[in-house]
Amino acid sequence: MPADSPDHGGCRMKISRREAMTGLAALGLCGGPAFGQGTALRPGSAEDLIAAAQLGGEVSYVVVDARSGLVLEQRGADRGMPPASTAKTITSLYALETLGPDYRFRTRLIATGPIAGGKIQGDLVLAGGGDPTLETDALAEMAARLAAAGVRGVTGRFLVWGGAIPSAEQIADDQPVQVGYNPGISGLILNYNRVYFEWKRAAGGYALTMDARGARNVPRVYSADVGLSSRAAPLFTYARQGGKEHWTVATGSLGKAGSRWLPVRDPVAYAGDVFQTLARAQGVPLPAPKPVAMLPGGTVLVEQASAPLPVILRAMMKHSTNVTAEAVGMTTSVARGAPAGRGASGAAMSEWLHARLGGGRARFVDHSGLGADTRISAMEMVRAVTLLGPKAGLRGLMKPFALRDAGGKVQQGQALRVDAKTGTLNFVSTLTGYMTAPDGTELAFAIFTGDVARRARAGASEQPQGGRAWISRSKVLQSALLERWGALYGS
């Protein structure tokens, strides 16, 4: 018998939550630790759903009573698996406990000397505070406020500081070079550290542009450029030379016109470049931006505060922005006095989780779930959701999850209320969150599916063969399991 044989795998009859609890109490489980084992019902129905999905690899899950933590059903729930973006659930809990719900990130303009004759007698510093939501329009507002303060220039330098958190050129090393969800990290973040690349067919070829567009401002970017190549593959190449980011794109892939966001690997240079352009538009010419490792002292002239942390986390959970997770997680590690580099900060979060759960084997290499080596079990995830989630208001940060029918279409008028965080990598699909059944029963769950070997074979492909179909089948399985649990334990 395989080690991951499911509890309750074959129950085909409909039982109430009260009946399930009574059966568990009769086995002496309700009086023990909250995370005890559920009853072992006949195998079959859950296994039938899994077999029908034809995923290969591993499928693990656990569903518990959200109030008591009592395990109702599980399959391989102690096996460490890649959580993909459901790791952001743990990052949210980590940040809220440490930073608190009132925390705001702050980006500042600092003058190292007094203003005389409209000029700063010294340097102007653009100082990042790790705000992952800073966008071009907010930076333009800072430039306007600088001009409104009477500044018309500087006698010294224009310095840019991104040292609030450690820097990295990318989040994960195994991703395609061009994907916008794997940018560089630093304490100064702009437009989620992405640059907008647009192409249009023009006389003799293509017109290519790179900008940092916002809703109202579209400044040209000078810290990055892009050129054409007649090669068939790869689609994009990237290099850094002379303090500038250089891209090339395969001409045959462009078509008539289009656009996409490309990742920025040097966020400090990018933000400084864009601010220089925005300040010039406000009548404040600045010298070329110069990155600095140490933050100079001085007077704060302009401060831009982010939304409160829960607002940022809710948007992160909805849109699954990796750079937000990394900035939030690393800021949390800095606040805790822990090592905060790319891998070290993930390790610090792992240790924090082990302490909160009283042990465990979860291992995070980052805060977004993008890294291939992160592992956590479904049981550890659900324990975090049930033990730590209520105090943090975790369910309110998650987005409603729409169930899908056997054909993969979104169901209309679903009876179950599901709030969850999804996670997707090539040949990895995960889901964790809360479910309210029609009778009001509250359940918490984690479902992890992953074919790690097939993912490794796919390499750094943006759209590997069979990948989309695999993800679609996994999502159908997730919905089927949720419906099954609602019927078994929610009536």
GROMACS .gro file of C-alpha atoms in nm:
model
  491
    1MET     CA    1   0.000   0.000   0.000
    2PRO     CA    2   0.146   0.339  -0.092
    3ALA     CA    3   0.242   0.568   0.192
    4ASP     CA    4   0.016   0.841   0.057
    5SER     CA    5  -0.306   0.642   0.061
    6PRO     CA    6  -0.581   0.889   0.153
    7ASP     CA    7  -0.797   0.892   0.458
    8HIS     CA    8  -1.164   0.909   0.351
    9GLY     CA    9  -1.054   0.838  -0.003
   10GLY     CA   10  -1.353   0.627  -0.094
   11CYS     CA   11  -1.645   0.763   0.100
   12ARG     CA   12  -1.937   0.787  -0.140
   13MET     CA   13  -2.214   0.837   0.111
   14LYS     CA   14  -2.315   1.180   0.234
   15ILE     CA   15  -2.238   1.239   0.600
   16SER     CA   16  -2.291   1.546   0.813
   17ARG     CA   17  -2.020   1.737   0.990
   18ARG     CA   18  -2.176   1.631   1.321
   19GLU     CA   19  -2.163   1.266   1.219
   20ALA     CA   20  -1.801   1.303   1.116
   21MET     CA   21  -1.718   1.464   1.450
   22THR     CA   22  -1.903   1.194   1.640
   23GLY     CA   23  -1.710   0.923   1.461
   24LEU     CA   24  -1.382   1.095   1.534
   25ALA     CA   25  -1.474   1.141   1.898
   26ALA     CA   26  -1.553   0.772   1.922
   27LEU     CA   27  -1.201   0.701   1.805
   28GLY     CA   28  -1.064   0.926   2.080
   29LEU     CA   29  -0.935   1.188   1.837
   30CYS     CA   30  -1.140   1.491   1.933
   31GLY     CA   31  -0.998   1.492   2.282
   32GLY     CA   32  -0.637   1.487   2.162
   33PRO     CA   33  -0.432   1.743   1.973
   34ALA     CA   34  -0.630   1.951   1.726
   35PHE     CA   35  -0.431   1.810   1.436
   36GLY     CA   36  -0.518   1.446   1.490
   37GLN     CA   37  -0.593   1.192   1.220
   38GLY     CA   38  -0.933   1.157   1.056
   39THR     CA   39  -1.123   0.833   1.019
   40ALA     CA   40  -1.012   0.585   0.756
   41LEU     CA   41  -1.313   0.540   0.530
   42ARG     CA   42  -1.322   0.318   0.224
   43PRO     CA   43  -1.076   0.431  -0.046
   44GLY     CA   44  -1.208   0.524  -0.385
   45SER     CA   45  -1.381   0.849  -0.464
   46ALA     CA   46  -1.095   1.091  -0.404
   47GLU     CA   47  -0.863   0.848  -0.579
   48ASP     CA   48  -1.105   0.833  -0.871
   49LEU     CA   49  -1.090   1.212  -0.904
   50ILE     CA   50  -0.711   1.207  -0.890
   51ALA     CA   51  -0.688   0.927  -1.144
   52ALA     CA   52  -0.922   1.112  -1.380
   53ALA     CA   53  -0.700   1.422  -1.366
   54GLN     CA   54  -0.407   1.225  -1.513
   55LEU     CA   55  -0.148   1.457  -1.362
   56GLY     CA   56   0.132   1.220  -1.278
   57GLY     CA   57   0.377   1.339  -1.015
   58GLU     CA   58   0.234   1.391  -0.667
   59VAL     CA   59  -0.101   1.500  -0.528
   60SER     CA   60  -0.130   1.585  -0.160
   61TYR     CA   61  -0.404   1.755   0.036
   62VAL     CA   62  -0.560   1.804   0.375
   63VAL     CA   63  -0.895   1.949   0.481
   64VAL     CA   64  -0.971   2.037   0.842
   65ASP     CA   65  -1.247   2.185   1.050
   66ALA     CA   66  -1.138   2.548   1.057
   67ARG     CA   67  -1.257   2.609   1.411
   68SER     CA   68  -1.114   2.302   1.586
   69GLY     CA   69  -0.831   2.215   1.349
   70LEU     CA   70  -0.959   1.858   1.336
   71VAL     CA   71  -0.832   1.674   1.028
   72LEU     CA   72  -1.124   1.545   0.822
   73GLU     CA   73  -0.938   1.403   0.525
   74GLN     CA   74  -0.581   1.393   0.401
   75ARG     CA   75  -0.355   1.242   0.140
   76GLY     CA   76   0.022   1.260   0.165
   77ALA     CA   77  -0.025   1.569   0.380
   78ASP     CA   78   0.318   1.549   0.544
   79ARG     CA   79   0.509   1.538   0.215
   80GLY     CA   80   0.704   1.855   0.134
   81MET     CA   81   0.602   1.994  -0.205
   82PRO     CA   82   0.657   2.317  -0.401
   83PRO     CA   83   0.388   2.562  -0.284
   84ALA     CA   84   0.430   2.803  -0.577
   85SER     CA   85   0.250   3.128  -0.496
   86THR     CA   86   0.062   2.987  -0.198
   87ALA     CA   87   0.390   3.068  -0.021
   88LYS     CA   88   0.261   3.426  -0.021
   89THR     CA   89   0.014   3.311   0.244
   90ILE     CA   90   0.300   3.243   0.484
   91THR     CA   91   0.473   3.567   0.384
   92SER     CA   92   0.156   3.761   0.470
   93LEU     CA   93   0.138   3.603   0.815
   94TYR     CA   94   0.510   3.664   0.872
   95ALA     CA   95   0.478   4.032   0.781
   96LEU     CA   96   0.159   4.109   0.970
   97GLU     CA   97   0.288   3.961   1.294
   98THR     CA   98   0.614   4.157   1.272
   99LEU     CA   99   0.530   4.485   1.099
  100GLY     CA  100   0.167   4.516   1.203
  101PRO     CA  101  -0.140   4.623   1.004
  102ASP     CA  102  -0.058   4.994   1.027
  103TYR     CA  103   0.281   4.960   0.860
  104ARG     CA  104   0.345   5.178   0.554
  105PHE     CA  105   0.647   5.186   0.325
  106ARG     CA  106   0.797   5.532   0.274
  107THR     CA  107   0.993   5.674  -0.021
  108ARG     CA  108   1.173   6.002   0.049
  109LEU     CA  109   1.351   6.290  -0.118
  110ILE     CA  110   1.628   6.411   0.113
  111ALA     CA  111   1.840   6.725   0.084
  112THR     CA  112   2.188   6.708   0.235
  113GLY     CA  113   2.207   7.086   0.258
  114PRO     CA  114   1.982   7.393   0.277
  115ILE     CA  115   1.790   7.544  -0.013
  116ALA     CA  116   1.926   7.878  -0.126
  117GLY     CA  117   1.836   8.063  -0.443
  118GLY     CA  118   1.613   7.773  -0.549
  119LYS     CA  119   1.898   7.523  -0.532
  120ILE     CA  120   1.982   7.257  -0.278
  121GLN     CA  121   2.327   7.343  -0.145
  122GLY     CA  122   2.445   6.986  -0.158
  123ASP     CA  123   2.299   6.660  -0.283
  124LEU     CA  124   1.945   6.542  -0.347
  125VAL     CA  125   1.880   6.182  -0.245
  126LEU     CA  126   1.600   5.960  -0.375
  127ALA     CA  127   1.574   5.709  -0.089
  128GLY     CA  128   1.368   5.396  -0.131
  129GLY     CA  129   1.193   5.237   0.164
  130GLY     CA  130   1.119   4.902   0.006
  131ASP     CA  131   0.776   5.009  -0.123
  132PRO     CA  132   0.675   4.742  -0.377
  133THR     CA  133   0.378   4.947  -0.499
  134LEU     CA  134   0.559   5.266  -0.605
  135GLU     CA  135   0.460   5.353  -0.961
  136THR     CA  136   0.557   5.619  -1.211
  137ASP     CA  137   0.263   5.849  -1.134
  138ALA     CA  138   0.353   5.853  -0.763
  139LEU     CA  139   0.714   5.932  -0.852
  140ALA     CA  140   0.586   6.214  -1.075
  141GLU     CA  141   0.386   6.349  -0.782
  142MET     CA  142   0.704   6.349  -0.571
  143ALA     CA  143   0.880   6.549  -0.842
  144ALA     CA  144   0.592   6.798  -0.848
  145ARG     CA  145   0.603   6.836  -0.470
  146LEU     CA  146   0.979   6.892  -0.488
  147ALA     CA  147   0.924   7.176  -0.735
  148ALA     CA  148   0.641   7.315  -0.520
  149ALA     CA  149   0.889   7.332  -0.230
  150GLY     CA  150   1.087   7.583  -0.434
  151VAL     CA  151   1.363   7.353  -0.555
  152ARG     CA  152   1.498   7.437  -0.902
  153GLY     CA  153   1.820   7.236  -0.896
  154VAL     CA  154   2.115   7.115  -0.689
  155THR     CA  155   2.472   7.227  -0.649
  156GLY     CA  156   2.585   6.872  -0.575
  157ARG     CA  157   2.485   6.527  -0.692
  158PHE     CA  158   2.163   6.336  -0.749
  159LEU     CA  159   2.202   6.023  -0.535
  160VAL     CA  160   1.983   5.715  -0.538
  161TRP     CA  161   1.965   5.474  -0.244
  162GLY     CA  162   1.805   5.131  -0.248
  163GLY     CA  163   1.962   4.976   0.060
  164ALA     CA  164   1.653   4.938   0.278
  165ILE     CA  165   1.661   4.569   0.183
  166PRO     CA  166   1.934   4.366   0.009
  167SER     CA  167   1.951   4.367  -0.370
  168ALA     CA  168   1.936   4.079  -0.616
  169GLU     CA  169   1.929   4.076  -0.997
  170GLN     CA  170   1.636   3.836  -1.004
  171ILE     CA  171   1.414   3.637  -0.770
  172ALA     CA  172   1.477   3.290  -0.914
  173ASP     CA  173   1.758   3.166  -1.136
  174ASP     CA  174   1.563   2.907  -1.337
  175GLN     CA  175   1.309   3.133  -1.512
  176PRO     CA  176   1.304   3.253  -1.874
  177VAL     CA  177   1.510   3.571  -1.900
  178GLN     CA  178   1.222   3.784  -2.032
  179VAL     CA  179   0.944   3.715  -1.782
  180GLY     CA  180   0.829   4.024  -1.598
  181TYR     CA  181   0.740   3.831  -1.284
  182ASN     CA  182   1.109   3.759  -1.211
  183PRO     CA  183   1.270   4.104  -1.184
  184GLY     CA  184   1.550   4.237  -0.971
  185ILE     CA  185   1.496   4.327  -0.607
  186SER     CA  186   1.615   4.629  -0.409
  187GLY     CA  187   1.489   4.877  -0.155
  188LEU     CA  188   1.387   5.111  -0.438
  189ILE     CA  189   1.119   4.952  -0.654
  190LEU     CA  190   0.936   5.112  -0.945
  191ASN     CA  191   0.651   4.965  -1.151
  192TYR     CA  192   0.715   4.627  -0.989
  193ASN     CA  193   1.063   4.657  -1.141
  194ARG     CA  194   0.944   4.622  -1.498
  195VAL     CA  195   1.000   4.830  -1.810
  196TYR     CA  196   0.743   4.857  -2.087
  197PHE     CA  197   0.862   4.738  -2.429
  198GLU     CA  198   0.648   4.826  -2.730
  199TRP     CA  199   0.699   4.761  -3.100
  200LYS     CA  200   0.523   4.879  -3.414
  201ARG     CA  201   0.600   4.801  -3.774
  202ALA     CA  202   0.753   5.104  -3.944
  203ALA     CA  203   0.923   5.184  -4.273
  204GLY     CA  204   1.220   4.955  -4.311
  205GLY     CA  205   1.148   4.746  -4.000
  206TYR     CA  206   1.017   4.822  -3.652
  207ALA     CA  207   0.995   5.119  -3.418
  208LEU     CA  208   1.093   5.003  -3.069
  209THR     CA  209   1.036   5.195  -2.746
  210MET     CA  210   1.113   5.136  -2.378
  211ASP     CA  211   0.925   5.343  -2.121
  212ALA     CA  212   0.810   5.347  -1.759
  213ARG     CA  213   0.447   5.413  -1.829
  214GLY     CA  214   0.191   5.502  -1.568
  215ALA     CA  215  -0.171   5.605  -1.609
  216ARG     CA  216  -0.080   5.972  -1.661
  217ASN     CA  217   0.294   5.978  -1.726
  218VAL     CA  218   0.494   5.786  -1.988
  219PRO     CA  219   0.860   5.881  -1.943
  220ARG     CA  220   1.115   5.732  -2.178
  221VAL     CA  221   1.367   5.498  -2.015
  222TYR     CA  222   1.738   5.558  -2.079
  223SER     CA  223   1.879   5.294  -1.844
  224ALA     CA  224   1.763   5.012  -2.073
  225ASP     CA  225   1.740   4.962  -2.448
  226VAL     CA  226   1.633   4.694  -2.694
  227GLY     CA  227   1.751   4.593  -3.039
  228LEU     CA  228   1.646   4.351  -3.312
  229SER     CA  229   1.811   4.024  -3.408
  230SER     CA  230   1.738   3.809  -3.712
  231ARG     CA  231   1.797   3.485  -3.517
  232ALA     CA  232   1.527   3.222  -3.479
  233ALA     CA  233   1.596   3.163  -3.109
  234PRO     CA  234   1.615   3.251  -2.829
  235LEU     CA  235   1.324   3.491  -2.817
  236PHE     CA  236   1.512   3.743  -2.599
  237THR     CA  237   1.869   3.795  -2.482
  238TYR     CA  238   1.983   4.015  -2.197
  239ALA     CA  239   2.314   4.171  -2.091
  240ARG     CA  240   2.436   4.451  -1.865
  241GLN     CA  241   2.715   4.668  -2.003
  242GLY     CA  242   2.838   5.010  -1.906
  243GLY     CA  243   2.573   5.057  -1.641
  244LYS     CA  244   2.292   4.994  -1.888
  245GLU     CA  245   2.056   4.702  -1.948
  246HIS     CA  246   2.060   4.573  -2.307
  247TRP     CA  247   1.792   4.352  -2.461
  248THR     CA  248   1.763   4.195  -2.804
  249VAL     CA  249   1.453   4.032  -2.947
  250ALA     CA  250   1.412   3.786  -3.234
  251THR     CA  251   1.256   3.985  -3.517
  252GLY     CA  252   1.044   3.700  -3.647
  253SER     CA  253   0.854   3.678  -3.320
  254LEU     CA  254   0.718   4.033  -3.323
  255GLY     CA  255   0.436   4.034  -3.574
  256LYS     CA  256   0.278   4.366  -3.674
  257ALA     CA  257   0.268   4.536  -3.333
  258GLY     CA  258   0.260   4.453  -2.965
  259SER     CA  259   0.398   4.514  -2.619
  260ARG     CA  260   0.505   4.342  -2.299
  261TRP     CA  261   0.664   4.423  -1.966
  262LEU     CA  262   1.026   4.314  -1.932
  263PRO     CA  263   1.203   4.269  -1.598
  264VAL     CA  264   1.441   4.532  -1.465
  265ARG     CA  265   1.762   4.389  -1.315
  266ASP     CA  266   1.901   4.719  -1.183
  267PRO     CA  267   1.604   4.879  -1.007
  268VAL     CA  268   1.801   5.160  -0.844
  269ALA     CA  269   1.937   5.285  -1.177
  270TYR     CA  270   1.592   5.251  -1.335
  271ALA     CA  271   1.414   5.453  -1.065
  272GLY     CA  272   1.684   5.720  -1.069
  273ASP     CA  273   1.665   5.745  -1.447
  274VAL     CA  274   1.286   5.785  -1.444
  275PHE     CA  275   1.286   6.038  -1.160
  276GLN     CA  276   1.545   6.251  -1.339
  277THR     CA  277   1.312   6.271  -1.641
  278LEU     CA  278   1.007   6.348  -1.426
  279ALA     CA  279   1.193   6.617  -1.229
  280ARG     CA  280   1.311   6.780  -1.552
  281ALA     CA  281   0.947   6.801  -1.663
  282GLN     CA  282   0.876   6.995  -1.341
  283GLY     CA  283   1.157   7.242  -1.406
  284VAL     CA  284   1.406   7.072  -1.176
  285PRO     CA  285   1.710   6.963  -1.382
  286LEU     CA  286   1.925   6.707  -1.203
  287PRO     CA  287   2.263   6.552  -1.282
  288ALA     CA  288   2.288   6.187  -1.381
  289PRO     CA  289   2.171   5.960  -1.098
  290LYS     CA  290   2.445   5.802  -0.887
  291PRO     CA  291   2.365   5.493  -0.676
  292VAL     CA  292   2.504   5.497  -0.321
  293ALA     CA  293   2.539   5.213  -0.072
  294MET     CA  294   2.502   5.426   0.242
  295LEU     CA  295   2.209   5.660   0.304
  296PRO     CA  296   2.331   6.018   0.360
  297GLY     CA  297   2.180   6.225   0.636
  298GLY     CA  298   1.977   6.534   0.564
  299THR     CA  299   1.635   6.696   0.563
  300VAL     CA  300   1.334   6.515   0.420
  301LEU     CA  301   1.172   6.742   0.161
  302VAL     CA  302   0.913   6.500   0.023
  303GLU     CA  303   0.779   6.172   0.157
  304GLN     CA  304   0.552   5.932  -0.029
  305ALA     CA  305   0.375   5.677   0.193
  306SER     CA  306   0.229   5.353   0.065
  307ALA     CA  307  -0.112   5.215   0.153
  308PRO     CA  308  -0.129   5.023   0.484
  309LEU     CA  309   0.022   4.675   0.479
  310PRO     CA  310  -0.308   4.479   0.461
  311VAL     CA  311  -0.409   4.671   0.148
  312ILE     CA  312  -0.076   4.583  -0.012
  313LEU     CA  313  -0.106   4.219   0.090
  314ARG     CA  314  -0.461   4.192  -0.042
  315ALA     CA  315  -0.348   4.319  -0.382
  316MET     CA  316  -0.049   4.084  -0.370
  317MET     CA  317  -0.274   3.787  -0.298
  318LYS     CA  318  -0.510   3.886  -0.581
  319HIS     CA  319  -0.250   3.955  -0.849
  320SER     CA  320   0.024   3.728  -0.708
  321THR     CA  321   0.296   3.990  -0.754
  322ASN     CA  322   0.626   3.825  -0.673
  323VAL     CA  323   0.821   4.146  -0.618
  324THR     CA  324   0.568   4.251  -0.355
  325ALA     CA  325   0.615   3.925  -0.168
  326GLU     CA  326   0.993   3.957  -0.178
  327ALA     CA  327   0.996   4.320  -0.066
  328VAL     CA  328   0.748   4.256   0.214
  329GLY     CA  329   0.926   3.941   0.330
  330MET     CA  330   1.274   4.094   0.324
  331THR     CA  331   1.150   4.408   0.501
  332THR     CA  332   1.005   4.182   0.769
  333SER     CA  333   1.335   3.999   0.812
  334VAL     CA  334   1.520   4.331   0.842
  335ALA     CA  335   1.272   4.443   1.109
  336ARG     CA  336   1.331   4.120   1.300
  337GLY     CA  337   1.707   4.166   1.285
  338ALA     CA  338   1.742   3.850   1.076
  339PRO     CA  339   1.960   3.802   0.766
  340ALA     CA  340   1.762   3.946   0.478
  341GLY     CA  341   1.942   3.844   0.157
  342ARG     CA  342   1.745   3.656  -0.107
  343GLY     CA  343   1.796   3.307   0.034
  344ALA     CA  344   1.869   3.406   0.394
  345SER     CA  345   1.540   3.589   0.434
  346GLY     CA  346   1.348   3.284   0.318
  347ALA     CA  347   1.539   3.078   0.573
  348ALA     CA  348   1.449   3.329   0.844
  349MET     CA  349   1.082   3.294   0.755
  350SER     CA  350   1.118   2.915   0.770
  351GLU     CA  351   1.257   2.937   1.124
  352TRP     CA  352   0.978   3.174   1.225
  353LEU     CA  353   0.715   2.932   1.096
  354HIS     CA  354   0.874   2.636   1.274
  355ALA     CA  355   0.866   2.834   1.599
  356ARG     CA  356   0.501   2.929   1.555
  357LEU     CA  357   0.391   2.576   1.466
  358GLY     CA  358   0.609   2.404   1.724
  359GLY     CA  359   0.832   2.240   1.465
  360GLY     CA  360   0.817   2.142   1.101
  361ARG     CA  361   1.025   2.089   0.791
  362ALA     CA  362   0.911   2.377   0.570
  363ARG     CA  363   1.198   2.533   0.376
  364PHE     CA  364   1.157   2.864   0.195
  365VAL     CA  365   1.422   2.995  -0.042
  366ASP     CA  366   1.225   3.315  -0.107
  367HIS     CA  367   0.896   3.481  -0.013
  368SER     CA  368   0.704   3.452  -0.339
  369GLY     CA  369   0.718   3.078  -0.403
  370LEU     CA  370   0.896   3.130  -0.735
  371GLY     CA  371   1.209   2.943  -0.628
  372ALA     CA  372   1.212   2.579  -0.733
  373ASP     CA  373   1.360   2.452  -0.407
  374THR     CA  374   1.096   2.581  -0.165
  375ARG     CA  375   0.910   2.299   0.011
  376ILE     CA  376   0.623   2.289   0.258
  377SER     CA  377   0.370   2.018   0.334
  378ALA     CA  378  -0.005   2.059   0.298
  379MET     CA  379  -0.036   1.991   0.672
  380GLU     CA  380   0.207   2.270   0.763
  381MET     CA  381   0.024   2.509   0.532
  382VAL     CA  382  -0.315   2.429   0.684
  383ARG     CA  383  -0.181   2.455   1.036
  384ALA     CA  384  -0.054   2.804   0.956
  385VAL     CA  385  -0.387   2.898   0.799
  386THR     CA  386  -0.589   2.777   1.098
  387LEU     CA  387  -0.357   2.863   1.388
  388LEU     CA  388  -0.213   3.194   1.267
  389GLY     CA  389  -0.464   3.306   1.005
  390PRO     CA  390  -0.759   3.419   1.219
  391LYS     CA  391  -0.561   3.673   1.424
  392ALA     CA  392  -0.406   3.813   1.106
  393GLY     CA  393  -0.739   3.838   0.923
  394LEU     CA  394  -0.597   3.611   0.656
  395ARG     CA  395  -0.926   3.513   0.496
  396GLY     CA  396  -1.001   3.878   0.426
  397LEU     CA  397  -0.676   3.903   0.230
  398MET     CA  398  -0.761   3.612   0.003
  399LYS     CA  399  -0.969   3.641  -0.311
  400PRO     CA  400  -1.288   3.450  -0.391
  401PHE     CA  401  -1.215   3.130  -0.577
  402ALA     CA  402  -1.446   3.020  -0.857
  403LEU     CA  403  -1.508   2.647  -0.888
  404ARG     CA  404  -1.472   2.487  -1.230
  405ASP     CA  405  -1.676   2.209  -1.385
  406ALA     CA  406  -1.536   1.896  -1.544
  407GLY     CA  407  -1.480   2.087  -1.868
  408GLY     CA  408  -1.278   2.357  -1.694
  409LYS     CA  409  -1.547   2.626  -1.718
  410VAL     CA  410  -1.628   2.849  -1.422
  411GLN     CA  411  -1.941   2.733  -1.245
  412GLN     CA  412  -2.228   2.976  -1.208
  413GLY     CA  413  -2.401   3.015  -0.872
  414GLN     CA  414  -2.170   2.786  -0.677
  415ALA     CA  415  -2.303   2.686  -0.335
  416LEU     CA  416  -1.965   2.694  -0.164
  417ARG     CA  417  -1.795   3.015  -0.059
  418VAL     CA  418  -1.423   2.970  -0.115
  419ASP     CA  419  -1.154   3.228  -0.039
  420ALA     CA  420  -0.810   3.107  -0.134
  421LYS     CA  421  -0.462   3.170  -0.270
  422THR     CA  422  -0.365   2.997  -0.589
  423GLY     CA  423  -0.016   2.897  -0.695
  424THR     CA  424   0.113   2.814  -1.042
  425LEU     CA  425   0.450   2.711  -1.183
  426ASN     CA  426   0.517   2.489  -1.482
  427PHE     CA  427   0.362   2.154  -1.384
  428VAL     CA  428   0.286   2.277  -1.032
  429SER     CA  429  -0.059   2.395  -0.923
  430THR     CA  430  -0.159   2.463  -0.564
  431LEU     CA  431  -0.447   2.604  -0.365
  432THR     CA  432  -0.493   2.691   0.001
  433GLY     CA  433  -0.756   2.879   0.194
  434TYR     CA  434  -1.097   2.862   0.354
  435MET     CA  435  -1.433   2.722   0.250
  436THR     CA  436  -1.781   2.785   0.391
  437ALA     CA  437  -2.034   2.513   0.314
  438PRO     CA  438  -2.405   2.589   0.259
  439ASP     CA  439  -2.483   2.494   0.621
  440GLY     CA  440  -2.220   2.734   0.752
  441THR     CA  441  -1.950   2.478   0.824
  442GLU     CA  442  -1.606   2.641   0.805
  443LEU     CA  443  -1.327   2.432   0.653
  444ALA     CA  444  -0.962   2.507   0.581
  445PHE     CA  445  -0.762   2.321   0.320
  446ALA     CA  446  -0.446   2.292   0.116
  447ILE     CA  447  -0.416   2.108  -0.215
  448PHE     CA  448  -0.071   2.062  -0.370
  449THR     CA  449  -0.019   1.905  -0.711
  450GLY     CA  450   0.319   1.885  -0.878
  451ASP     CA  451   0.518   1.685  -1.130
  452VAL     CA  452   0.864   1.800  -1.026
  453ALA     CA  453   1.045   1.570  -1.269
  454ARG     CA  454   0.845   1.696  -1.565
  455ARG     CA  455   0.900   2.054  -1.452
  456ALA     CA  456   1.275   1.993  -1.445
  457ARG     CA  457   1.266   1.849  -1.797
  458ALA     CA  458   1.080   2.158  -1.922
  459GLY     CA  459   1.372   2.380  -1.821
  460ALA     CA  460   1.338   2.756  -1.859
  461SER     CA  461   1.052   2.741  -2.107
  462GLU     CA  462   0.787   3.010  -2.075
  463GLN     CA  463   0.516   2.783  -2.217
  464PRO     CA  464   0.632   2.419  -2.210
  465GLN     CA  465   0.447   2.164  -2.420
  466GLY     CA  466   0.150   2.027  -2.230
  467GLY     CA  467   0.189   2.281  -1.949
  468ARG     CA  468  -0.139   2.466  -1.991
  469ALA     CA  469  -0.343   2.148  -2.023
  470TRP     CA  470  -0.178   2.008  -1.711
  471ILE     CA  471  -0.262   2.321  -1.509
  472SER     CA  472  -0.621   2.313  -1.635
  473ARG     CA  473  -0.665   1.951  -1.525
  474SER     CA  474  -0.519   2.031  -1.185
  475LYS     CA  475  -0.764   2.318  -1.134
  476VAL     CA  476  -1.055   2.092  -1.226
  477LEU     CA  477  -0.930   1.842  -0.968
  478GLN     CA  478  -0.904   2.113  -0.703
  479SER     CA  479  -1.263   2.218  -0.765
  480ALA     CA  480  -1.383   1.859  -0.756
  481LEU     CA  481  -1.213   1.799  -0.421
  482LEU     CA  482  -1.365   2.115  -0.275
  483GLU     CA  483  -1.712   2.013  -0.392
  484ARG     CA  484  -1.661   1.668  -0.244
  485TRP     CA  485  -1.558   1.809   0.092
  486GLY     CA  486  -1.851   2.048   0.096
  487ALA     CA  487  -2.090   1.759   0.040
  488LEU     CA  488  -1.923   1.529   0.295
  489TYR     CA  489  -1.853   1.769   0.578
  490GLY     CA  490  -2.077   2.067   0.514
  491SER     CA  491  -2.426   1.931   0.560
   0.00000   0.00000   0.00000
